[in-house]
XYZ file of N, CA and C in Angstrom:
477
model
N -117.914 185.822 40.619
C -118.367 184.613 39.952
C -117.201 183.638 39.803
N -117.503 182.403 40.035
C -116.609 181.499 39.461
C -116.838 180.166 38.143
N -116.483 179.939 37.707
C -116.860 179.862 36.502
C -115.959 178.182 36.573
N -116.384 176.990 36.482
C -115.585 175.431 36.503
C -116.214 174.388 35.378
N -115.275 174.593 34.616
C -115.085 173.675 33.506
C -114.929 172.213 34.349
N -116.065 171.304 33.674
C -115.879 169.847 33.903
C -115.884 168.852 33.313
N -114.472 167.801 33.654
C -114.217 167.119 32.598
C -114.533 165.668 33.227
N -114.913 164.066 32.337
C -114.113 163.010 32.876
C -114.056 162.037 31.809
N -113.485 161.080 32.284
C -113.315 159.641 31.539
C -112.440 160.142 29.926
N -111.330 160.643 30.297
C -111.057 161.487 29.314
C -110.315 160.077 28.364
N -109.601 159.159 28.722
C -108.906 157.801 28.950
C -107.816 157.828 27.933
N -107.566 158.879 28.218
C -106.125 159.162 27.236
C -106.285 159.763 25.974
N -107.218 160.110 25.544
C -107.511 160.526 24.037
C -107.504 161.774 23.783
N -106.074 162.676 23.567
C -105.448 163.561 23.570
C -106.237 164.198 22.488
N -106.522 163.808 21.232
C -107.107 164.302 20.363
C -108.766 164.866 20.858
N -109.637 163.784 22.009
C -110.977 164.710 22.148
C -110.541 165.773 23.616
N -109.347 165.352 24.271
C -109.569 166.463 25.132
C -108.965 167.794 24.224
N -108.339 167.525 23.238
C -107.688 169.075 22.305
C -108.952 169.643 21.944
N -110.599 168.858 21.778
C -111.372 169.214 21.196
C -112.023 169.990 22.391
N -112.081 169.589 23.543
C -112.779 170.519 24.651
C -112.170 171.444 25.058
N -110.721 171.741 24.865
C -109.842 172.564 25.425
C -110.688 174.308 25.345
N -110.825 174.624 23.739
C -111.428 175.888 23.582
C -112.578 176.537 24.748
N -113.243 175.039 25.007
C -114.589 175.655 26.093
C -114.527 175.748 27.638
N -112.956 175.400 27.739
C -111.834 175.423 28.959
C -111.579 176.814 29.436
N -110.882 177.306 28.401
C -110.465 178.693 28.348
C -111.110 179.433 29.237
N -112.276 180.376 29.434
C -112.592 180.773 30.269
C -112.658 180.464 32.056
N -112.411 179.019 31.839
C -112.652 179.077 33.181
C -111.573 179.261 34.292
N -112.324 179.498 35.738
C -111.197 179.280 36.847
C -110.910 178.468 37.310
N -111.480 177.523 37.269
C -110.693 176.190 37.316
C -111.040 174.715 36.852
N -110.723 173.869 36.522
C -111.433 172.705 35.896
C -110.911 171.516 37.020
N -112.509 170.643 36.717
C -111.964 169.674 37.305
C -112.459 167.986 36.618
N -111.645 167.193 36.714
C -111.292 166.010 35.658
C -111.806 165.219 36.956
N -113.005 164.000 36.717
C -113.609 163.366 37.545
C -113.408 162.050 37.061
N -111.780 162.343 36.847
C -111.332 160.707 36.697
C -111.274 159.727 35.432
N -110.417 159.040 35.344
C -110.223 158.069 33.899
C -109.524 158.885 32.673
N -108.550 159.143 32.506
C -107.226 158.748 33.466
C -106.595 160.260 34.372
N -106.431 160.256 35.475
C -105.558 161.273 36.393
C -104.823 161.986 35.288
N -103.678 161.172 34.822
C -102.696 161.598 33.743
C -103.144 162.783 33.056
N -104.391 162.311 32.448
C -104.580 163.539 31.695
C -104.858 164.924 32.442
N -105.157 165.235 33.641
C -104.841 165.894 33.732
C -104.003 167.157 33.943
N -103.192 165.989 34.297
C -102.028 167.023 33.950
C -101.553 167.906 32.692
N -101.847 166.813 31.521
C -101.953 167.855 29.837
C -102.520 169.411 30.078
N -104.062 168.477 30.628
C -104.885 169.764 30.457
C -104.788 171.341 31.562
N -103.815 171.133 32.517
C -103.357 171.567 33.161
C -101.928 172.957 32.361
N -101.537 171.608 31.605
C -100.338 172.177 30.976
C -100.854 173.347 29.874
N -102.053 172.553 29.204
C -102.004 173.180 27.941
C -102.871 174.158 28.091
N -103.867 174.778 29.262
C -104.661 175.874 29.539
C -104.081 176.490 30.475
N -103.206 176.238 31.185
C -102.339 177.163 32.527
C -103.651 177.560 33.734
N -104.381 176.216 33.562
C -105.911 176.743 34.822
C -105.633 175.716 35.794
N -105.556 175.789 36.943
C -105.926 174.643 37.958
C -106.611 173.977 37.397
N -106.322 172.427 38.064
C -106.893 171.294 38.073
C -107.273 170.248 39.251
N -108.363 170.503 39.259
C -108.311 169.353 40.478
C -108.846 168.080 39.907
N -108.411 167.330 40.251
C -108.652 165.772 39.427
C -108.833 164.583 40.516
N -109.405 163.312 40.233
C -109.320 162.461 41.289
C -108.984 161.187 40.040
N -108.481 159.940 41.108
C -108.526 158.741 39.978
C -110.104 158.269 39.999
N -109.415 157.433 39.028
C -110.970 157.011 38.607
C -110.857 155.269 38.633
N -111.795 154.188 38.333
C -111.380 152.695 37.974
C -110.379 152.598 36.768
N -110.025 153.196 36.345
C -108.921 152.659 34.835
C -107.397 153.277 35.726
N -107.439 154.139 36.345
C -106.121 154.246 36.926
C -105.690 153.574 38.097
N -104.132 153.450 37.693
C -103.133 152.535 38.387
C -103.369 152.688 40.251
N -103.721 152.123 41.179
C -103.443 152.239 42.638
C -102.112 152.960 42.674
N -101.380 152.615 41.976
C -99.759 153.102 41.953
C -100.080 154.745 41.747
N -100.757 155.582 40.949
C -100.989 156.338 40.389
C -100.771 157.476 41.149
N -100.094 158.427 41.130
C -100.342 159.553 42.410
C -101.964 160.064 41.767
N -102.276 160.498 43.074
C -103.348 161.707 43.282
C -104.459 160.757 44.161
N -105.690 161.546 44.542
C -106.244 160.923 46.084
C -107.975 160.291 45.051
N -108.427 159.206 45.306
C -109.763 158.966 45.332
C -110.573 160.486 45.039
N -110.632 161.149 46.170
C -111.506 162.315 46.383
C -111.265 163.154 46.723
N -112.070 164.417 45.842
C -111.406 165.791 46.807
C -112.262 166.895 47.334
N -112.810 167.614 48.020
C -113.127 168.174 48.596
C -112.645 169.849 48.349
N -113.594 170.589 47.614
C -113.166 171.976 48.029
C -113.953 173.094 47.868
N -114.053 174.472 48.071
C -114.786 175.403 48.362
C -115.096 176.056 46.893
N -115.942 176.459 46.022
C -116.147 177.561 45.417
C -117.456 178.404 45.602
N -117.353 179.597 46.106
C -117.658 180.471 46.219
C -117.820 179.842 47.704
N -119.693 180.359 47.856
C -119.816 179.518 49.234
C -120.107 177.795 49.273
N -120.158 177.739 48.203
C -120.754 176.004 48.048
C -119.445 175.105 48.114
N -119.962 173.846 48.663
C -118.550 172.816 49.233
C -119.402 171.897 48.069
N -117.729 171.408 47.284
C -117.851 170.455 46.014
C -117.180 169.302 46.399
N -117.981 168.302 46.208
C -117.208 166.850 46.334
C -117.017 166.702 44.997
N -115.595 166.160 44.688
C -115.753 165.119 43.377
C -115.079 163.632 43.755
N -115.559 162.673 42.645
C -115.015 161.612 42.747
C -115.238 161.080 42.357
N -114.826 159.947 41.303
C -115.018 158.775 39.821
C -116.809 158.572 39.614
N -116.823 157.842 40.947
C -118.322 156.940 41.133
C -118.223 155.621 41.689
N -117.520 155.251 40.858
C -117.443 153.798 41.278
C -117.082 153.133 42.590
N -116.691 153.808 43.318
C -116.619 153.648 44.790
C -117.967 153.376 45.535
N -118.644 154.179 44.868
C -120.305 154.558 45.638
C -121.044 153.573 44.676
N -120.708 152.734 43.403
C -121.673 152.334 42.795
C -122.798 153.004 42.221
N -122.184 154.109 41.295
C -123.456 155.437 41.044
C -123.719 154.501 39.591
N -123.589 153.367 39.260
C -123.964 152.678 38.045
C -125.301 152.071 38.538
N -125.698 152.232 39.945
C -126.855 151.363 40.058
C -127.445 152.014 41.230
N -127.197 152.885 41.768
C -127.544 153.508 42.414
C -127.050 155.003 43.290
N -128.108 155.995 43.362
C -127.368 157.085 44.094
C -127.366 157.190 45.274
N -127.730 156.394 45.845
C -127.796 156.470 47.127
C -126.598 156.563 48.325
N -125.603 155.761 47.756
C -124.386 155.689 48.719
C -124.061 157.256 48.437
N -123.950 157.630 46.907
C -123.250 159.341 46.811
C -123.714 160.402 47.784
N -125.471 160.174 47.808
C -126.438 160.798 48.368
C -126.134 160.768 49.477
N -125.703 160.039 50.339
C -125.589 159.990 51.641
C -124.151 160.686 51.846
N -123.180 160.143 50.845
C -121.609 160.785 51.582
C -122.048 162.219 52.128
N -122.739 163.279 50.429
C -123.068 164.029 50.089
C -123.858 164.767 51.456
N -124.886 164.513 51.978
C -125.819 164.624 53.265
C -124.638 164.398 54.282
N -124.278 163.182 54.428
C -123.247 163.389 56.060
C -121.965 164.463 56.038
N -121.358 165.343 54.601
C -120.812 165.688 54.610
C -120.845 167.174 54.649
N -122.348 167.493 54.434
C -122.325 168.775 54.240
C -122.373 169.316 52.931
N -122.242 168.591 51.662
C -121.682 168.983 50.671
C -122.726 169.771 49.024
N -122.484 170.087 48.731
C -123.731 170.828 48.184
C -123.919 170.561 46.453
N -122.554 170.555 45.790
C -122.731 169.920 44.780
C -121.287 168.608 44.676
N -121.755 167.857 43.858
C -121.129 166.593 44.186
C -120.732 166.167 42.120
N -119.646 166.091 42.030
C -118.904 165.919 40.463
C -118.540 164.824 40.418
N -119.182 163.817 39.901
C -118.575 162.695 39.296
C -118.715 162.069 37.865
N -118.121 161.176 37.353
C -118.122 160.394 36.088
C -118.435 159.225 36.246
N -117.639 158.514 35.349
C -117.551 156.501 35.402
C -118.714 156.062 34.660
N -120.360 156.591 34.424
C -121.073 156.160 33.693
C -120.721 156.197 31.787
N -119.946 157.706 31.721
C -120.027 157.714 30.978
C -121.550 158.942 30.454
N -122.192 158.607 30.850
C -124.080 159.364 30.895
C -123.368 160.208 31.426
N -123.770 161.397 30.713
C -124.391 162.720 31.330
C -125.554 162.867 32.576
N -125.393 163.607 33.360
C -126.591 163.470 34.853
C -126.487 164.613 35.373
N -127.502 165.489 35.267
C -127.805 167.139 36.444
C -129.073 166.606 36.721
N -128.770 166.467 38.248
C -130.208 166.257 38.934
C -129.619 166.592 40.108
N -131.093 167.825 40.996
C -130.722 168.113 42.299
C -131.517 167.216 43.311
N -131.381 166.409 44.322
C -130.968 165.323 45.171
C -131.401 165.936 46.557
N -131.903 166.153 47.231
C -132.589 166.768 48.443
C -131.422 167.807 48.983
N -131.633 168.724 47.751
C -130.648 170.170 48.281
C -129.567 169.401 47.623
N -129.147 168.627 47.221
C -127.361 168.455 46.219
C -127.565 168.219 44.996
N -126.457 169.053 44.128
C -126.806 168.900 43.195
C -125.496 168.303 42.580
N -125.899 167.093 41.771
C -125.302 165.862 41.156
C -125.173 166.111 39.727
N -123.606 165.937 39.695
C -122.923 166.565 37.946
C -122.357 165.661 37.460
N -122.593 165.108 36.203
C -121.772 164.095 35.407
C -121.948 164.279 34.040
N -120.356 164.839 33.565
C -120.442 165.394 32.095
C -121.184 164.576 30.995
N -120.696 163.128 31.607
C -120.243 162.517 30.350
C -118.332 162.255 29.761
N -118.750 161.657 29.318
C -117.509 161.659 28.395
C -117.018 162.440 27.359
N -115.570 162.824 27.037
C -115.259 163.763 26.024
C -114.868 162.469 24.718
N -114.380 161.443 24.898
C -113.627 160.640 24.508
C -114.987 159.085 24.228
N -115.399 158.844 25.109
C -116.453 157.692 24.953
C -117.790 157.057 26.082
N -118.460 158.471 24.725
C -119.935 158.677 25.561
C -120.639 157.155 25.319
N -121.518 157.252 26.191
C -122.086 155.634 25.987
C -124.143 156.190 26.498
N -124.454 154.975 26.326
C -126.429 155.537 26.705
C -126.745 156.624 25.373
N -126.160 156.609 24.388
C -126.776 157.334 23.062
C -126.676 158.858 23.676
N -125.281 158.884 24.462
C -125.346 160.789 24.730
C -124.274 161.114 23.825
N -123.891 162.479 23.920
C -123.225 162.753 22.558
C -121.493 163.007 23.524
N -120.666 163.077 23.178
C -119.488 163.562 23.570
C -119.506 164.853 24.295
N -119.023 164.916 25.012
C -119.393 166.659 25.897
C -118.709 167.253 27.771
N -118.806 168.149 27.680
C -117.890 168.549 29.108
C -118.926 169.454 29.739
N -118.989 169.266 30.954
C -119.887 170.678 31.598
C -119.040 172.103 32.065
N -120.303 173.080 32.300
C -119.588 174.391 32.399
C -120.319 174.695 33.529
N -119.406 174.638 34.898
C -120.692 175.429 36.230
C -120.093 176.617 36.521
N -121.534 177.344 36.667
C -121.266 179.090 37.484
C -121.887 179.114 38.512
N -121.327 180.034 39.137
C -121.676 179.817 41.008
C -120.999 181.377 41.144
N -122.490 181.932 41.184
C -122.606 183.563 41.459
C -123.689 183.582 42.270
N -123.054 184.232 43.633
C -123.643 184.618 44.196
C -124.985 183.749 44.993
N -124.075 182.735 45.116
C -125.004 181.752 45.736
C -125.732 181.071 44.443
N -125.881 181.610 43.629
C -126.955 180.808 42.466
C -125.549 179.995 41.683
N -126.246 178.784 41.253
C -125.617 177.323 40.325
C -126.182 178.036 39.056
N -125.251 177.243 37.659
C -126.118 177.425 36.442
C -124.821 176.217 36.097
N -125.814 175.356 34.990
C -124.784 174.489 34.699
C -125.049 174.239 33.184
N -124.352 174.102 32.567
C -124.671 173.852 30.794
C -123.149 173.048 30.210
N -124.215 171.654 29.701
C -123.382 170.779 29.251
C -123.223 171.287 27.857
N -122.253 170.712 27.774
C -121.790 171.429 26.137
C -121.429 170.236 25.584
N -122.016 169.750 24.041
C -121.626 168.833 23.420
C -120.477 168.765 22.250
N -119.420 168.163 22.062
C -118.527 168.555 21.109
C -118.165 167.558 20.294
């Protein structure tokens, strides 16, 4: 089993990512879907778990780390990446398609702010929310995905 804590739009607010940290712990690896990069590195520091992170619109071009990343857990191929590239504020369609031409099976992004699990013709589309500043009347919160054995389970957690 692998077990991926998901974070985004964290935007520096050291105090709500200290608040998600506890529901971190277990996992094998987390990944930060942007706003700000920086932080992930904290959260990196302060749980000793991989991080894979992408920028998001609030971080610097200057900023190290890549737009998007691409990688394997278990057998399923995970895209992540902010949103805002694809315009997932108004539509899913550009994601939907990377998602389809790429092969990709579940797809992690942020930038709304909204929370979003919806599966997409075979992809399934993850957006925590915010830990720091939820917006659309959702509550503050991080997701938790498991990926056993071919089966997804995903549970947002509000904090």
């Amino acid at each position: 089993m692998m077990r991926i804590g998901i974070i985004s739009d964290t935007h520096r607010f050291t105090k709500a990512i200290d608040h998600a940290i506890p529901y971190l712990q277990d996992c094998d690896l987390i990944v930060h879907a942007g706003d700000n990069i920086d932080d992930a590195d904290y959260i990196e520091a302060v749980t000793d778990i991989p991080v894979v992170a992408v920028k998001g619109n609030c971080d610097f071009y200057s900023d190290p780390g890549k737009d998007e990343e691409t990688f394997m857990a278990e057998d399923k191929r995970v895209f992540v990446c902010h949103g805002h590239n694809y315009g997932i504020k108004y539509s899913m369609s550009d994601l939907l398609n990377k998602a389809l031409n790429s092969n990709i099976d579940i797809v992690i992004f942020g930038h709304s702010h909204i929370p979003f699990y919806q599966e997409i013709r075979g992809v399934i589309f993850i957006n925590p929310g915010s830990v720091s500043l939820p917006r659309g009347g959702s509550s503050k919160g991080l997701g938790i995905l498991d990926i056993e054995n071919g089966e997804i389970t995903y549970e947002r957690i509000e904090i």
